[in-house]
Amino acid sequence: MESKYVLVVSNKASNTEKRYTLEEGKEILVGANPMAAIPVEDQYMSYNHFSINVNGGKVEVKDLKSTNGLYLQIDGSVLISPGQTIIAGKSIFKLEQEGDPCSSEGERQPDSTPNTKM
């Protein structure tokens, strides 16, 4: 059975949380670009800040030469695992695996936005 991953985007400035289901084999663009697969309203994020790829059950994050970088100053790409967080601008991104009983899904109240499939 194929693992499904969810990216939880928490924006402290607007006190919102959105969840995005990540699709296997597809590059997902994240940034201030309103046309990005995951658009984030954050003045500290670059237009095309980073990308996420899920391939073979592994999740790769790649900084796209953003102005402010990512937490841990990722230069290039790195694999991440469920439970790990990334900070870009004033936003926090957390990777979760669907169906994981250790998921923090109940800790914060998500906004009314339904899961968005990438």
PDB file of C-alpha atoms in Angstrom:
ATOM      1  CA  MET A   1       0.000   0.000   0.000  1.00  0.00           C
ATOM      2  CA  GLU A   2       1.340   3.410  -0.985  1.00  0.00           C
ATOM      3  CA  SER A   3       2.059   5.861   1.846  1.00  0.00           C
ATOM      4  CA  LYS A   4       0.210   9.139   1.705  1.00  0.00           C
ATOM      5  CA  TYR A   5       1.738  12.272   3.125  1.00  0.00           C
ATOM      6  CA  VAL A   6       0.102  15.493   4.250  1.00  0.00           C
ATOM      7  CA  LEU A   7       1.838  18.861   4.533  1.00  0.00           C
ATOM      8  CA  VAL A   8       0.372  20.953   7.342  1.00  0.00           C
ATOM      9  CA  VAL A   9       0.954  24.683   6.800  1.00  0.00           C
ATOM     10  CA  SER A  10       0.638  26.848   9.925  1.00  0.00           C
ATOM     11  CA  ASN A  11       0.867  30.602   9.520  1.00  0.00           C
ATOM     12  CA  LYS A  12       1.412  32.308  12.866  1.00  0.00           C
ATOM     13  CA  ALA A  13       0.778  35.792  11.453  1.00  0.00           C
ATOM     14  CA  SER A  14      -2.770  34.946  10.320  1.00  0.00           C
ATOM     15  CA  ASN A  15      -3.309  32.158  12.888  1.00  0.00           C
ATOM     16  CA  THR A  16      -4.395  29.700  10.196  1.00  0.00           C
ATOM     17  CA  GLU A  17      -3.640  26.084   9.387  1.00  0.00           C
ATOM     18  CA  LYS A  18      -4.176  24.297   6.069  1.00  0.00           C
ATOM     19  CA  ARG A  19      -3.527  20.670   5.117  1.00  0.00           C
ATOM     20  CA  TYR A  20      -2.370  19.511   1.687  1.00  0.00           C
ATOM     21  CA  THR A  21      -2.193  15.884   0.542  1.00  0.00           C
ATOM     22  CA  LEU A  22       1.061  15.296  -1.355  1.00  0.00           C
ATOM     23  CA  GLU A  23       0.857  13.230  -4.525  1.00  0.00           C
ATOM     24  CA  GLU A  24       3.517  10.639  -5.380  1.00  0.00           C
ATOM     25  CA  GLY A  25       5.766  11.493  -8.336  1.00  0.00           C
ATOM     26  CA  LYS A  26       4.755  15.136  -8.672  1.00  0.00           C
ATOM     27  CA  GLU A  27       6.911  18.201  -7.924  1.00  0.00           C
ATOM     28  CA  ILE A  28       4.938  20.528  -5.676  1.00  0.00           C
ATOM     29  CA  LEU A  29       5.858  24.225  -5.641  1.00  0.00           C
ATOM     30  CA  VAL A  30       5.479  26.177  -2.375  1.00  0.00           C
ATOM     31  CA  GLY A  31       5.775  29.954  -2.128  1.00  0.00           C
ATOM     32  CA  ALA A  32       4.169  33.376  -2.182  1.00  0.00           C
ATOM     33  CA  ASN A  33       3.234  32.796  -5.834  1.00  0.00           C
ATOM     34  CA  PRO A  34      -0.597  32.661  -5.891  1.00  0.00           C
ATOM     35  CA  MET A  35      -0.335  30.089  -8.716  1.00  0.00           C
ATOM     36  CA  ALA A  36       1.903  27.745  -6.660  1.00  0.00           C
ATOM     37  CA  ALA A  37       0.467  24.334  -5.801  1.00  0.00           C
ATOM     38  CA  ILE A  38       0.744  25.453  -2.166  1.00  0.00           C
ATOM     39  CA  PRO A  39       0.420  29.258  -2.087  1.00  0.00           C
ATOM     40  CA  VAL A  40       1.387  30.889   1.212  1.00  0.00           C
ATOM     41  CA  GLU A  41       0.583  34.480   2.140  1.00  0.00           C
ATOM     42  CA  ASP A  42       3.803  35.345   3.992  1.00  0.00           C
ATOM     43  CA  GLN A  43       5.859  38.469   3.271  1.00  0.00           C
ATOM     44  CA  TYR A  44       9.058  36.622   4.229  1.00  0.00           C
ATOM     45  CA  MET A  45       8.601  33.850   1.671  1.00  0.00           C
ATOM     46  CA  SER A  46       9.981  34.051  -1.843  1.00  0.00           C
ATOM     47  CA  TYR A  47       7.643  33.838  -4.829  1.00  0.00           C
ATOM     48  CA  ASN A  48       8.886  30.281  -5.525  1.00  0.00           C
ATOM     49  CA  HIS A  49      10.434  29.386  -2.146  1.00  0.00           C
ATOM     50  CA  PHE A  50      10.827  25.594  -2.202  1.00  0.00           C
ATOM     51  CA  SER A  51       9.550  22.409  -3.788  1.00  0.00           C
ATOM     52  CA  ILE A  52       8.535  19.018  -2.423  1.00  0.00           C
ATOM     53  CA  ASN A  53       8.767  15.697  -4.259  1.00  0.00           C
ATOM     54  CA  VAL A  54       7.394  12.344  -3.065  1.00  0.00           C
ATOM     55  CA  ASN A  55       9.084   9.433  -4.818  1.00  0.00           C
ATOM     56  CA  GLY A  56       9.222   5.828  -3.661  1.00  0.00           C
ATOM     57  CA  GLY A  57       7.741   6.743  -0.297  1.00  0.00           C
ATOM     58  CA  LYS A  58      10.487   9.286   0.391  1.00  0.00           C
ATOM     59  CA  VAL A  59       9.867  13.026   0.670  1.00  0.00           C
ATOM     60  CA  GLU A  60      12.479  15.426  -0.726  1.00  0.00           C
ATOM     61  CA  VAL A  61      12.491  19.162   0.008  1.00  0.00           C
ATOM     62  CA  LYS A  62      14.493  21.523  -2.206  1.00  0.00           C
ATOM     63  CA  ASP A  63      15.182  25.199  -1.554  1.00  0.00           C
ATOM     64  CA  LEU A  64      14.693  27.129  -4.812  1.00  0.00           C
ATOM     65  CA  LYS A  65      17.336  29.797  -4.091  1.00  0.00           C
ATOM     66  CA  SER A  66      14.918  31.674  -1.872  1.00  0.00           C
ATOM     67  CA  THR A  67      15.974  34.951  -0.286  1.00  0.00           C
ATOM     68  CA  ASN A  68      15.488  33.803   3.316  1.00  0.00           C
ATOM     69  CA  GLY A  69      16.176  30.072   2.900  1.00  0.00           C
ATOM     70  CA  LEU A  70      14.574  27.346   4.978  1.00  0.00           C
ATOM     71  CA  TYR A  71      15.116  26.425   8.620  1.00  0.00           C
ATOM     72  CA  LEU A  72      18.473  24.647   8.840  1.00  0.00           C
ATOM     73  CA  GLN A  73      19.555  26.634   5.785  1.00  0.00           C
ATOM     74  CA  ILE A  74      18.962  23.825   3.310  1.00  0.00           C
ATOM     75  CA  ASP A  75      21.140  24.399   0.285  1.00  0.00           C
ATOM     76  CA  GLY A  76      19.881  22.095  -2.413  1.00  0.00           C
ATOM     77  CA  SER A  77      17.638  19.216  -1.366  1.00  0.00           C
ATOM     78  CA  VAL A  78      17.210  16.900   1.611  1.00  0.00           C
ATOM     79  CA  LEU A  79      14.918  13.976   2.484  1.00  0.00           C
ATOM     80  CA  ILE A  80      12.469  14.539   5.326  1.00  0.00           C
ATOM     81  CA  SER A  81      10.371  12.120   7.389  1.00  0.00           C
ATOM     82  CA  PRO A  82       6.903  12.350   8.934  1.00  0.00           C
ATOM     83  CA  GLY A  83       6.968  14.501  12.050  1.00  0.00           C
ATOM     84  CA  GLN A  84       9.701  16.812  10.802  1.00  0.00           C
ATOM     85  CA  THR A  85       9.035  20.519  10.402  1.00  0.00           C
ATOM     86  CA  ILE A  86      10.354  23.174   8.039  1.00  0.00           C
ATOM     87  CA  ILE A  87      10.248  26.893   8.717  1.00  0.00           C
ATOM     88  CA  ALA A  88      10.118  29.332   5.802  1.00  0.00           C
ATOM     89  CA  GLY A  89       9.320  32.984   6.412  1.00  0.00           C
ATOM     90  CA  LYS A  90       6.875  33.134   9.321  1.00  0.00           C
ATOM     91  CA  SER A  91       5.191  29.861   8.308  1.00  0.00           C
ATOM     92  CA  ILE A  92       5.693  26.366   9.694  1.00  0.00           C
ATOM     93  CA  PHE A  93       5.311  23.278   7.491  1.00  0.00           C
ATOM     94  CA  LYS A  94       4.969  19.828   9.066  1.00  0.00           C
ATOM     95  CA  LEU A  95       4.987  16.523   7.188  1.00  0.00           C
ATOM     96  CA  GLU A  96       2.515  13.895   8.396  1.00  0.00           C
ATOM     97  CA  GLN A  97       1.705  10.415   7.171  1.00  0.00           C
ATOM     98  CA  GLU A  98      -2.009   9.716   6.733  1.00  0.00           C
ATOM     99  CA  GLY A  99      -3.323   7.193   9.227  1.00  0.00           C
ATOM    100  CA  ASP A 100      -0.381   7.650  11.621  1.00  0.00           C
ATOM    101  CA  PRO A 101      -1.758   7.377  15.189  1.00  0.00           C
ATOM    102  CA  CYS A 102       1.160   9.532  16.409  1.00  0.00           C
ATOM    103  CA  SER A 103       0.078  12.386  14.134  1.00  0.00           C
ATOM    104  CA  SER A 104      -0.570  15.709  15.861  1.00  0.00           C
ATOM    105  CA  GLU A 105      -3.810  16.089  13.910  1.00  0.00           C
ATOM    106  CA  GLY A 106      -5.870  16.800  17.020  1.00  0.00           C
ATOM    107  CA  GLU A 107      -3.509  19.311  18.612  1.00  0.00           C
ATOM    108  CA  ARG A 108      -4.559  22.357  16.548  1.00  0.00           C
ATOM    109  CA  GLN A 109      -7.905  23.237  15.123  1.00  0.00           C
ATOM    110  CA  PRO A 110      -7.526  23.366  11.325  1.00  0.00           C
ATOM    111  CA  ASP A 111      -9.373  26.042   9.433  1.00  0.00           C
ATOM    112  CA  SER A 112     -12.389  25.165   7.339  1.00  0.00           C
ATOM    113  CA  THR A 113     -10.263  24.574   4.223  1.00  0.00           C
ATOM    114  CA  PRO A 114     -10.546  20.917   3.156  1.00  0.00           C
ATOM    115  CA  ASN A 115      -7.502  18.848   2.253  1.00  0.00           C
ATOM    116  CA  THR A 116      -6.114  19.919  -1.090  1.00  0.00           C
ATOM    117  CA  LYS A 117      -4.733  17.148  -3.307  1.00  0.00           C
ATOM    118  CA  MET A 118      -1.494  18.026  -5.088  1.00  0.00           C
TER     119      MET A 118
END
